[in-house]
Amino acid sequence: MLTRLHNSLGLRTNPQIFFVSAAIVVVFSALMVLVPGAMQAGFGAVAAWIAGNLGWFYVLAITGMILFAFGIAFSRYGRLKLGDDDATPEYSGLAWFGMLFAAGMGATLMFWGVAEPVSHFADPPMYGTEPETVQAASEAMGIANFHLGLHMWGIFIVPALAFAYFTYKRKLPPRMSSAFQPLIGEKIHGPIGKAIDILAVVATIFGISVSVGQGALQINSGANIMFGVPIAGWVQAAILAIITAVALMSVVAGLDKGVKRLSYINITIAIALLIYILMFGATTQAVQGTVESIGQYLTMIPALAFFNTTWSESDWTGDWAVFYFAWTATWAPFVGMFIARISRGRTIRQFVLGVLLLPTAFTFIWLGVMGVNAFKLELAGEANFVETIVEEGDIPGSLFQFLGHFPLLEVTSMVALICITVFFITSIDSAALVIDSMSSGYDDVGPTRQRVFWAISIGLVCTVLLTTTGEESLSALQEVIKVIGLPVTMMMFLQALCLVRAVREDYGGLAPIRTRQWKPVIPIEEYHRRAGEDEHDISDYSMRPAYEEGTEPEFDRWEPRGVPTAGPADRVRSEHPTGSDAADKTSG
């Protein structure tokens, strides 16, 4: 039935993944409209339990992912290419960084860049620190760098690396399930694989929806300060409609014409705004504070990496660390696949160092300039950020309150509004492209209506969350994401295990590195479609993992799961006997 519906709608994707994911989105949206109180109470109860009982798991898991990433980068496997052995990077370093920043981090810095340091300054979590003191300000900078820097990107790194390796080295479908091929073999094409992919699609939709929802709140707050626009659900719904409409145009344009160009614009505007604050603010103190904040972060990171407020009555770990890490985990399938897609041809070492260190360095600079200037104004009595952001809870308006203490407020606020809007447009359009790839299972651009549907789905979930929760909209967004992020975080451990097994199977020795070259694997239904079309040479593809003859490592001792036993690997073993086989041939 699903297949007939799929064909009648002119789609070209996997019917089960597409329709089940769509059904979850529609049912959730309907229930939020019909019984918003019950839905919010249910998610709130589960989120509270996770925050109260599993904060240690999130903190430990993310620290483990970072250690794993650096470990594999500096191992002998760090020189392996994410793609064929002769592959070269498709994008320049600047374009690569621009798309990394726009898709994975820019919107978060715009929303929390001022609010988070001020929040920790007013309510410091570290034992014995007095609120609103110089020590509290210094620690607040280290904590903000911890949440928005290396640890945030550490959540992206394992899924991104797994996606890149299994999609472009092993040529498996660009789906989350492909990363589990060494563990479950051909079951990645069965119910288990489809369940993994459905979870990835749904998590991505909810993760992006939360971010876009925060963006709508922030744009509404900025418009209220600038033009007196009321802060209301219908205004936020209108903002979402505009953002989604522009994102749809970018979705139709595709990755190179849409996302790439918007990313260039985005990073340019963000840097210009940062330079402006640096020039007209406390320039010297901001530079000094940025350098000092890096040192404070390096001093605090051993403690923060395992910090759980054990000896405090505070809910800080659940409110901040669990939310941030769960939220980022829901982004991980999308950002991971997107980063993988723009990183083909780079080595594992280049990938890990670039993805972890470049955005983290920019984060340090951004938070240093924004945070130090905010603290200077607050400590001098020239601003009341603690009152408005912490006590009144006006987090969405924090950036515009901050800009109000600098000249040319009308100009800078408009620039900030444009920057925020573009950030969320790039988030929606890149997410729609990636979700379409994850549901269809191949990189070729499918029918436009599929990408349009996913972009609309993100806008729909975001709209119902904002319009049905009223003044608690920000809290509701955070509660939903804490629940959705837990299973995605747990799967990262299995992805890391599968990645290690895969690189060990494919590794062919020291210099020069020679690895198996894998045939592109496409879903069974797409294989049969292409078999009936004259423009495709179906011999270039496979329905199950298989590598090309003549591309085996010289000393192969591993047998990848899912590869037929009677194949090239056996011939390699016969030509290069090892173990008991070698002993038998010698004795003979």
Coordinates of C-alpha atoms in Angstrom, one line a residue:
M1 CA 0.0 0.0 0.0
L2 CA 2.8 2.4 0.9
T3 CA 4.6 1.6 -2.3
R4 CA 1.4 2.3 -4.4
L5 CA 0.9 5.6 -2.6
H6 CA 4.6 6.5 -3.0
N7 CA 4.4 5.8 -6.8
S8 CA 1.1 7.7 -7.3
L9 CA 2.7 10.8 -5.6
G10 CA 5.6 10.7 -8.0
L11 CA 8.2 10.2 -5.2
R12 CA 11.6 8.6 -5.5
T13 CA 12.5 7.6 -2.0
N14 CA 12.0 4.7 0.5
P15 CA 8.3 4.4 1.2
Q16 CA 8.6 3.0 4.7
I17 CA 11.2 5.6 5.9
F18 CA 9.4 8.5 4.2
F19 CA 5.8 7.8 5.3
V20 CA 6.5 6.6 8.8
S21 CA 8.7 9.6 9.5
A22 CA 6.0 11.9 8.0
A23 CA 3.3 10.2 10.1
I24 CA 5.2 10.8 13.3
V25 CA 5.6 14.5 12.4
V26 CA 1.9 14.8 11.6
V27 CA 0.7 12.9 14.6
F28 CA 2.9 14.9 17.0
S29 CA 1.7 18.2 15.4
A30 CA -1.9 17.1 15.7
L31 CA -1.6 16.1 19.3
M32 CA 0.2 19.4 20.2
V33 CA -2.8 21.2 18.7
L34 CA -5.5 19.0 20.2
V35 CA -4.1 18.3 23.7
P36 CA -1.2 20.7 24.2
G37 CA -1.4 20.5 28.0
A38 CA -1.1 16.7 28.1
M39 CA 1.7 16.6 25.6
Q40 CA 3.7 19.3 27.4
A41 CA 3.2 17.6 30.7
G42 CA 4.3 14.2 29.3
F43 CA 7.5 15.5 27.7
G44 CA 8.1 17.6 30.8
A45 CA 8.0 14.6 33.1
V46 CA 10.3 12.5 30.9
A47 CA 12.7 15.5 30.4
A48 CA 12.8 16.1 34.1
W49 CA 13.7 12.4 34.8
I50 CA 16.4 12.5 32.2
A51 CA 17.9 15.7 33.5
G52 CA 17.8 14.5 37.1
N53 CA 19.1 10.9 36.5
L54 CA 21.2 10.9 33.3
G55 CA 23.1 14.1 33.4
W56 CA 26.3 12.1 34.2
F57 CA 25.7 10.0 31.1
Y58 CA 25.6 13.0 28.7
V59 CA 28.7 14.5 30.3
L60 CA 30.6 11.3 30.2
A61 CA 29.4 10.3 26.7
I62 CA 30.5 13.6 25.0
T63 CA 33.9 13.6 26.7
G64 CA 34.4 10.0 25.5
M65 CA 33.5 11.0 21.9
I66 CA 36.1 13.8 21.9
L67 CA 38.8 11.4 23.2
F68 CA 37.8 8.9 20.6
A69 CA 38.0 11.4 17.7
F70 CA 41.5 12.6 18.7
G71 CA 42.6 9.1 19.2
I72 CA 41.6 7.9 15.7
A73 CA 42.9 11.1 14.1
F74 CA 46.4 10.6 15.5
S75 CA 46.5 6.9 15.0
R76 CA 47.8 5.3 11.8
Y77 CA 44.3 5.4 10.5
G78 CA 44.4 9.2 10.4
R79 CA 45.8 9.2 6.9
L80 CA 42.9 7.3 5.4
K81 CA 40.9 9.3 2.9
L82 CA 37.2 9.9 3.3
G83 CA 36.5 8.7 -0.3
D84 CA 38.6 6.9 -2.9
D85 CA 42.4 6.9 -2.3
D86 CA 42.9 9.5 -5.0
A87 CA 40.0 11.7 -4.0
T88 CA 40.6 15.5 -3.5
P89 CA 38.5 18.0 -1.4
E90 CA 35.6 19.4 -3.4
Y91 CA 35.5 22.7 -1.4
S92 CA 38.2 25.2 -0.5
G93 CA 39.1 25.7 3.1
L94 CA 37.1 29.0 3.4
A95 CA 34.0 27.5 1.7
W96 CA 34.3 24.4 3.9
F97 CA 34.5 26.5 7.1
G98 CA 31.7 28.8 6.0
M99 CA 29.3 25.9 5.5
L100 CA 30.4 24.2 8.7
F101 CA 29.8 27.3 10.7
A102 CA 26.4 28.2 9.1
A103 CA 24.9 24.7 9.4
G104 CA 26.2 23.7 12.8
M105 CA 26.9 26.7 15.0
G106 CA 26.1 30.2 13.8
A107 CA 22.5 30.3 15.0
T108 CA 23.5 29.0 18.5
L109 CA 26.1 31.7 18.9
M110 CA 23.7 34.4 17.9
F111 CA 21.1 33.2 20.4
W112 CA 23.3 32.3 23.4
G113 CA 26.4 34.5 22.8
V114 CA 25.4 37.1 25.4
A115 CA 22.8 35.2 27.4
E116 CA 24.8 32.2 28.5
P117 CA 27.8 34.1 30.0
V118 CA 25.5 36.4 31.8
S119 CA 23.4 33.5 33.1
H120 CA 26.4 31.8 34.7
F121 CA 27.7 35.1 36.0
A122 CA 24.4 35.6 37.9
D123 CA 24.1 32.0 39.0
P124 CA 27.5 30.3 39.0
P125 CA 27.4 26.5 39.3
M126 CA 30.9 26.0 40.6
Y127 CA 31.1 25.3 44.3
G128 CA 31.8 28.4 46.5
T129 CA 31.7 31.0 43.7
E130 CA 29.9 34.2 44.7
P131 CA 27.4 35.5 42.0
E132 CA 28.1 38.7 40.1
T133 CA 31.8 38.9 41.0
V134 CA 34.9 39.0 38.9
Q135 CA 35.6 35.4 39.7
A136 CA 32.0 34.5 38.5
A137 CA 32.6 36.4 35.3
S138 CA 35.9 34.6 34.6
E139 CA 34.3 31.2 35.3
A140 CA 31.2 32.0 33.2
M141 CA 33.5 32.5 30.2
G142 CA 35.1 29.1 30.7
I143 CA 31.7 27.4 31.1
A144 CA 30.3 29.1 27.9
N145 CA 33.4 28.0 26.0
F146 CA 32.9 24.5 27.3
H147 CA 29.2 24.3 26.2
L148 CA 29.5 26.0 22.8
G149 CA 33.1 25.0 21.8
L150 CA 34.9 21.6 21.7
H151 CA 32.2 19.6 23.5
M152 CA 29.4 20.8 21.2
W153 CA 31.4 19.9 18.1
G154 CA 32.5 16.7 19.8
I155 CA 28.9 15.5 19.5
F156 CA 28.9 16.1 15.8
I157 CA 32.3 14.5 15.1
V158 CA 31.6 10.7 15.5
P159 CA 28.3 10.7 13.4
A160 CA 29.9 12.9 10.8
L161 CA 33.0 10.8 10.6
A162 CA 31.0 7.6 10.4
F163 CA 28.7 9.1 7.7
A164 CA 31.7 10.3 5.7
Y165 CA 33.5 7.0 5.9
F166 CA 30.7 4.6 5.1
T167 CA 29.1 6.9 2.5
Y168 CA 32.2 7.9 0.5
K169 CA 34.7 5.1 1.3
R170 CA 32.5 2.1 1.4
K171 CA 29.9 3.7 -1.0
L172 CA 27.0 2.7 1.2
P173 CA 23.7 4.7 1.1
P174 CA 23.9 8.1 2.8
R175 CA 21.8 6.9 5.7
M176 CA 22.5 6.7 9.4
S177 CA 22.0 2.9 9.2
S178 CA 25.0 2.5 6.9
A179 CA 27.3 3.3 9.8
F180 CA 26.1 0.1 11.5
Q181 CA 27.0 -2.2 8.6
P182 CA 30.0 -3.8 10.3
L183 CA 27.7 -4.7 13.2
I184 CA 24.5 -5.8 11.5
G185 CA 25.6 -6.5 7.9
E186 CA 22.9 -6.6 5.3
K187 CA 20.2 -5.9 8.0
I188 CA 20.9 -2.2 7.3
H189 CA 18.5 -2.7 4.4
G190 CA 15.9 -4.4 6.6
P191 CA 13.6 -3.4 9.5
I192 CA 16.4 -2.6 11.9
G193 CA 18.1 -0.3 9.4
K194 CA 14.9 1.4 8.6
A195 CA 14.1 2.0 12.3
I196 CA 17.5 3.6 12.7
D197 CA 16.9 5.9 9.7
I198 CA 13.5 6.8 10.9
L199 CA 14.9 7.8 14.2
A200 CA 17.6 9.9 12.5
V201 CA 15.0 11.7 10.3
V202 CA 12.6 12.4 13.1
A203 CA 15.5 13.6 15.5
T204 CA 16.8 15.9 12.8
I205 CA 13.3 17.5 12.2
F206 CA 12.9 18.1 15.9
G207 CA 16.4 19.3 16.5
I208 CA 16.2 21.9 13.6
S209 CA 12.7 22.8 14.7
V210 CA 13.9 23.8 18.2
S211 CA 16.7 25.9 16.7
V212 CA 14.4 27.6 14.3
G213 CA 11.9 28.2 17.1
Q214 CA 14.6 29.9 19.1
G215 CA 15.4 32.0 16.0
A216 CA 11.7 33.0 15.7
L217 CA 11.6 34.1 19.3
Q218 CA 14.8 36.1 18.9
I219 CA 13.7 37.8 15.6
N220 CA 10.4 38.6 17.3
S221 CA 12.2 40.1 20.3
G222 CA 14.5 42.2 18.0
A223 CA 11.5 43.4 15.9
N224 CA 9.8 44.4 19.2
I225 CA 12.8 46.5 20.3
M226 CA 13.3 48.0 16.9
F227 CA 9.8 48.5 15.5
G228 CA 7.4 47.9 18.4
V229 CA 6.1 44.6 16.9
P230 CA 4.2 42.7 19.7
I231 CA 5.7 39.5 21.1
A232 CA 3.0 37.0 20.3
G233 CA 2.5 33.5 18.9
W234 CA 0.9 34.7 15.7
V235 CA 3.9 37.0 15.0
Q236 CA 6.3 34.1 15.5
A237 CA 4.2 32.0 13.2
A238 CA 4.4 34.7 10.5
I239 CA 8.2 34.9 11.0
L240 CA 8.4 31.1 10.6
A241 CA 6.3 31.2 7.4
I242 CA 8.7 33.8 5.9
I243 CA 11.8 31.9 6.9
T244 CA 10.4 28.6 5.6
A245 CA 9.4 30.2 2.3
V246 CA 12.8 31.6 1.6
A247 CA 14.4 28.3 2.7
L248 CA 12.2 26.5 0.1
M249 CA 13.7 28.7 -2.6
S250 CA 17.2 27.8 -1.5
V251 CA 16.2 24.1 -1.3
V252 CA 15.1 24.2 -4.9
A253 CA 18.4 25.8 -5.9
G254 CA 20.4 23.0 -4.3
L255 CA 23.6 22.7 -2.2
D256 CA 26.1 24.7 -4.4
K257 CA 23.8 27.5 -5.5
G258 CA 21.7 27.7 -2.3
V259 CA 23.5 26.7 0.8
K260 CA 27.0 27.6 -0.3
R261 CA 26.1 31.2 -1.3
L262 CA 24.0 31.8 1.8
S263 CA 26.9 30.4 3.9
Y264 CA 29.3 32.9 2.4
I265 CA 26.9 35.8 3.1
N266 CA 26.3 34.5 6.6
I267 CA 29.9 34.2 7.7
T268 CA 30.7 37.6 6.2
I269 CA 27.9 39.3 8.1
A270 CA 28.7 37.6 11.4
I271 CA 32.4 38.6 11.1
A272 CA 31.5 42.2 10.3
L273 CA 29.2 42.3 13.3
L274 CA 31.9 40.9 15.5
I275 CA 34.5 43.4 14.3
Y276 CA 32.0 46.2 14.9
I277 CA 31.6 45.2 18.6
L278 CA 35.3 44.9 18.9
M279 CA 36.0 48.3 17.5
F280 CA 33.3 50.3 19.4
G281 CA 33.4 48.3 22.6
A282 CA 36.2 47.7 25.1
T283 CA 38.7 46.7 22.4
T284 CA 41.8 46.0 24.5
Q285 CA 39.9 44.5 27.4
A286 CA 38.0 42.3 25.0
V287 CA 41.2 40.9 23.4
Q288 CA 42.7 40.4 26.8
G289 CA 39.6 38.8 28.1
T290 CA 39.3 36.5 25.1
V291 CA 42.9 35.2 25.6
E292 CA 42.3 34.9 29.3
S293 CA 39.0 33.0 28.8
I294 CA 40.8 30.4 26.7
G295 CA 43.2 29.9 29.6
Q296 CA 40.3 29.7 32.0
Y297 CA 38.6 27.1 29.8
L298 CA 41.7 25.0 29.6
T299 CA 42.0 25.2 33.4
M300 CA 38.4 24.3 34.0
I301 CA 37.9 21.6 31.3
P302 CA 39.1 18.6 33.3
A303 CA 36.6 19.4 36.0
L304 CA 33.8 20.6 33.6
A305 CA 34.2 17.4 31.5
F306 CA 32.9 15.4 34.4
F307 CA 31.0 18.0 36.4
N308 CA 27.5 17.0 37.6
T309 CA 26.6 19.4 40.5
T310 CA 26.7 16.4 42.9
W311 CA 27.2 18.5 46.0
S312 CA 24.7 21.2 45.1
E313 CA 20.9 21.5 45.2
S314 CA 21.1 23.2 41.8
D315 CA 19.6 21.7 38.6
W316 CA 22.3 23.3 36.6
T317 CA 23.5 20.1 34.9
G318 CA 20.0 19.2 33.7
D319 CA 19.1 22.8 32.7
W320 CA 22.3 23.5 30.8
A321 CA 24.6 20.5 30.0
V322 CA 21.8 18.0 29.3
F323 CA 19.8 20.5 27.2
Y324 CA 22.9 21.6 25.2
F325 CA 24.2 18.1 24.6
A326 CA 20.8 16.5 23.9
W327 CA 19.9 19.4 21.5
T328 CA 23.2 19.0 19.7
A329 CA 22.7 15.2 19.5
T330 CA 19.5 15.7 17.6
W331 CA 21.4 17.9 15.2
A332 CA 24.1 15.2 14.8
P333 CA 22.4 13.1 12.1
F334 CA 21.8 16.2 10.0
V335 CA 25.0 18.1 10.7
G336 CA 27.0 14.8 10.5
M337 CA 25.7 14.0 7.1
F338 CA 26.1 17.6 5.9
I339 CA 29.7 17.8 7.1
A340 CA 30.4 14.4 5.5
R341 CA 28.9 15.6 2.2
I342 CA 31.2 18.7 2.1
S343 CA 34.3 16.9 3.4
R344 CA 34.7 14.2 0.8
G345 CA 38.4 13.8 -0.1
R346 CA 39.9 14.9 3.2
T347 CA 41.8 12.6 5.4
I348 CA 40.4 11.4 8.8
R349 CA 43.0 13.6 10.5
Q350 CA 42.2 16.7 8.5
F351 CA 38.5 16.1 9.1
V352 CA 38.8 15.7 12.9
L353 CA 41.1 18.6 13.4
G354 CA 39.2 20.9 11.1
V355 CA 35.7 20.0 12.4
L356 CA 36.8 20.2 16.1
L357 CA 39.3 23.0 16.2
L358 CA 38.3 25.6 13.6
P359 CA 34.7 26.2 14.8
T360 CA 35.9 26.0 18.4
A361 CA 38.5 28.7 17.8
F362 CA 35.9 31.0 16.2
T363 CA 33.6 30.3 19.2
F364 CA 36.3 31.4 21.7
I365 CA 36.6 34.7 19.8
W366 CA 32.9 35.3 19.5
L367 CA 32.2 34.6 23.2
G368 CA 35.2 36.5 24.3
V369 CA 34.2 39.7 22.4
M370 CA 30.5 39.5 23.4
G371 CA 30.9 38.2 26.9
V372 CA 33.7 40.5 28.0
N373 CA 31.9 43.6 26.8
A374 CA 28.7 42.4 28.5
F375 CA 30.5 41.9 31.8
K376 CA 32.3 45.3 31.5
L377 CA 28.9 47.0 31.1
E378 CA 27.3 45.0 33.9
L379 CA 30.1 45.5 36.4
A380 CA 30.3 49.2 35.7
G381 CA 26.6 49.6 36.4
E382 CA 25.9 50.8 32.8
A383 CA 23.6 47.8 32.0
N384 CA 21.1 45.5 33.7
F385 CA 21.6 42.3 31.8
V386 CA 21.2 40.1 34.9
E387 CA 17.8 41.6 35.6
T388 CA 16.4 41.3 32.1
I389 CA 18.1 38.1 31.0
V390 CA 18.2 36.0 34.2
E391 CA 15.4 37.4 36.4
E392 CA 12.9 38.3 33.7
G393 CA 13.9 35.5 31.4
D394 CA 14.3 37.6 28.2
I395 CA 16.9 35.4 26.7
P396 CA 15.7 35.9 23.1
G397 CA 16.2 39.7 23.5
S398 CA 19.6 39.5 25.0
L399 CA 21.6 40.3 21.8
F400 CA 19.5 43.3 21.0
Q401 CA 19.7 44.6 24.6
F402 CA 23.5 44.2 24.3
L403 CA 23.6 46.1 21.0
G404 CA 21.6 48.9 22.6
H405 CA 24.8 50.0 24.4
F406 CA 26.6 50.7 21.2
P407 CA 26.2 53.4 18.6
L408 CA 24.0 52.9 15.4
L409 CA 21.5 50.6 17.1
E410 CA 19.2 50.8 14.2
V411 CA 21.8 49.6 11.8
T412 CA 23.4 46.9 14.0
S413 CA 20.0 45.5 15.0
M414 CA 19.0 45.3 11.3
V415 CA 22.3 43.6 10.5
A416 CA 21.7 41.1 13.4
L417 CA 18.2 40.4 12.3
I418 CA 19.4 39.6 8.8
C419 CA 22.2 37.5 10.1
I420 CA 19.9 35.5 12.3
T421 CA 17.4 35.0 9.5
V422 CA 20.0 33.8 7.1
F423 CA 21.4 31.4 9.7
F424 CA 18.0 29.7 10.1
I425 CA 17.3 29.7 6.4
T426 CA 20.6 27.8 5.8
S427 CA 19.7 25.4 8.6
I428 CA 16.3 24.6 7.1
D429 CA 17.5 24.2 3.5
S430 CA 20.6 22.2 4.3
A431 CA 18.5 20.0 6.7
A432 CA 15.9 19.4 3.9
L433 CA 18.6 18.3 1.5
V434 CA 20.2 16.0 4.0
I435 CA 16.9 14.5 5.3
D436 CA 15.9 13.7 1.7
S437 CA 19.2 11.9 1.2
M438 CA 18.8 9.9 4.4
S439 CA 15.3 8.9 3.5
S440 CA 16.0 8.1 -0.2
G441 CA 19.4 6.4 0.3
Y442 CA 21.3 8.0 -2.5
D443 CA 23.1 11.3 -3.2
D444 CA 21.4 12.1 -6.5
V445 CA 18.9 15.0 -6.2
G446 CA 15.4 13.5 -6.0
P447 CA 12.1 15.1 -6.9
T448 CA 11.9 18.7 -5.6
R449 CA 8.6 17.9 -3.8
Q450 CA 10.4 15.6 -1.4
R451 CA 12.8 18.3 -0.2
V452 CA 9.9 20.8 0.0
F453 CA 8.0 18.4 2.2
W454 CA 10.8 18.1 4.7
A455 CA 11.3 21.8 4.8
I456 CA 7.6 22.3 5.5
S457 CA 7.7 19.6 8.2
I458 CA 10.4 21.5 10.1
G459 CA 8.3 24.7 9.9
L460 CA 5.2 22.8 11.0
V461 CA 6.7 21.2 14.1
C462 CA 8.3 24.5 15.1
T463 CA 5.0 26.5 14.6
V464 CA 2.9 24.1 16.7
L465 CA 5.5 24.1 19.5
L466 CA 5.6 27.9 19.7
T467 CA 1.9 28.6 19.2
T468 CA 0.5 26.0 21.6
T469 CA 2.8 26.5 24.6
G470 CA 2.4 30.3 25.1
E471 CA 4.8 31.9 27.4
E472 CA 6.5 28.6 28.1
S473 CA 7.5 28.1 24.5
L474 CA 11.3 28.2 25.2
S475 CA 11.0 25.7 28.0
A476 CA 8.8 23.5 25.9
L477 CA 11.3 23.4 23.1
Q478 CA 14.0 22.4 25.6
E479 CA 12.0 19.6 27.1
V480 CA 11.1 18.0 23.8
I481 CA 14.7 18.0 22.8
K482 CA 16.0 16.4 26.0
V483 CA 13.7 13.4 25.3
I484 CA 14.5 13.1 21.6
G485 CA 18.3 13.4 22.1
L486 CA 18.8 10.5 24.4
P487 CA 18.5 7.6 21.9
V488 CA 20.6 9.4 19.4
T489 CA 23.4 9.9 21.9
M490 CA 23.3 6.3 22.9
M491 CA 23.8 5.2 19.2
M492 CA 27.0 7.2 19.0
F493 CA 28.9 4.6 20.9
L494 CA 27.9 1.9 18.4
Q495 CA 28.9 4.2 15.5
A496 CA 32.3 4.6 17.1
L497 CA 32.7 0.9 17.5
C498 CA 31.6 0.2 13.9
L499 CA 34.0 2.9 12.6
V500 CA 37.0 1.3 14.3
R501 CA 36.1 -2.1 12.9
A502 CA 35.7 -0.7 9.4
V503 CA 39.0 1.2 9.2
R504 CA 40.8 -1.9 10.5
E505 CA 39.2 -4.0 7.8
D506 CA 40.0 -1.5 5.0
Y507 CA 43.5 -0.5 6.1
G508 CA 46.1 -1.8 3.7
G509 CA 49.5 -1.1 5.4
L510 CA 51.8 1.8 5.9
A511 CA 52.9 4.2 3.1
P512 CA 51.5 4.2 0.5
I513 CA 48.0 3.6 2.0
R514 CA 45.9 1.2 -0.1
T515 CA 42.4 0.4 0.7
R516 CA 39.5 -1.4 -0.8
Q517 CA 37.5 0.5 -3.4
W518 CA 33.8 -0.1 -2.8
K519 CA 31.0 -0.1 -5.3
P520 CA 28.2 2.4 -4.7
V521 CA 25.3 0.7 -2.8
I522 CA 21.8 2.0 -3.5
P523 CA 18.6 0.8 -2.0
I524 CA 17.0 -2.3 -3.5
E525 CA 14.0 -0.3 -4.8
E526 CA 16.2 2.3 -6.5
Y527 CA 18.4 -0.5 -8.0
H528 CA 15.4 -2.0 -9.7
R529 CA 14.2 1.4 -10.9
R530 CA 17.6 2.1 -12.5
A531 CA 17.7 -1.3 -14.0
G532 CA 14.6 -0.4 -16.0
E533 CA 16.1 2.9 -17.2
D534 CA 18.4 3.1 -20.2
E535 CA 20.5 6.0 -18.9
H536 CA 21.9 4.0 -16.0
D537 CA 24.6 1.3 -16.2
I538 CA 23.5 -0.9 -13.4
S539 CA 26.8 -2.8 -13.3
D540 CA 28.3 0.2 -11.6
Y541 CA 26.1 -0.3 -8.6
S542 CA 25.2 -2.9 -6.0
M543 CA 22.3 -3.7 -3.7
R544 CA 24.6 -4.9 -0.9
P545 CA 28.1 -4.0 0.3
A546 CA 30.7 -5.2 -2.2
Y547 CA 34.2 -4.0 -3.2
E548 CA 35.7 -4.0 -6.7
E549 CA 38.1 -6.7 -7.7
G550 CA 41.7 -5.8 -7.8
T551 CA 41.4 -3.2 -5.0
E552 CA 42.1 -5.4 -2.0
P553 CA 44.8 -4.5 0.6
E554 CA 47.9 -6.5 0.1
F555 CA 47.9 -8.1 3.6
D556 CA 44.2 -8.5 4.2
R557 CA 43.3 -10.4 7.4
W558 CA 39.7 -9.2 7.8
E559 CA 36.5 -10.3 6.2
P560 CA 33.9 -7.5 6.2
R561 CA 30.4 -8.6 7.3
G562 CA 28.0 -8.7 4.4
V563 CA 30.7 -9.4 1.8
P564 CA 30.5 -12.8 0.1
T565 CA 33.1 -15.3 1.3
A566 CA 33.9 -16.5 -2.2
G567 CA 35.3 -13.4 -3.6
P568 CA 38.4 -11.2 -3.9
A569 CA 39.3 -11.5 -0.2
D570 CA 39.7 -15.2 -0.6
R571 CA 42.0 -14.9 -3.5
V572 CA 44.1 -12.5 -1.5
R573 CA 44.4 -15.0 1.3
S574 CA 45.4 -17.7 -1.1
E575 CA 48.1 -15.5 -2.6
H576 CA 49.3 -14.2 0.8
P577 CA 48.8 -17.1 3.2
T578 CA 48.9 -16.3 6.9
G579 CA 48.7 -18.3 10.1
S580 CA 47.8 -22.0 9.8
D581 CA 47.4 -21.7 6.0
A582 CA 51.0 -20.5 5.7
A583 CA 52.2 -23.3 7.9
D584 CA 50.3 -25.9 5.8
K585 CA 51.8 -24.6 2.6
T586 CA 55.3 -24.5 4.1
S587 CA 55.0 -28.1 5.3
G588 CA 53.7 -29.2 2.0

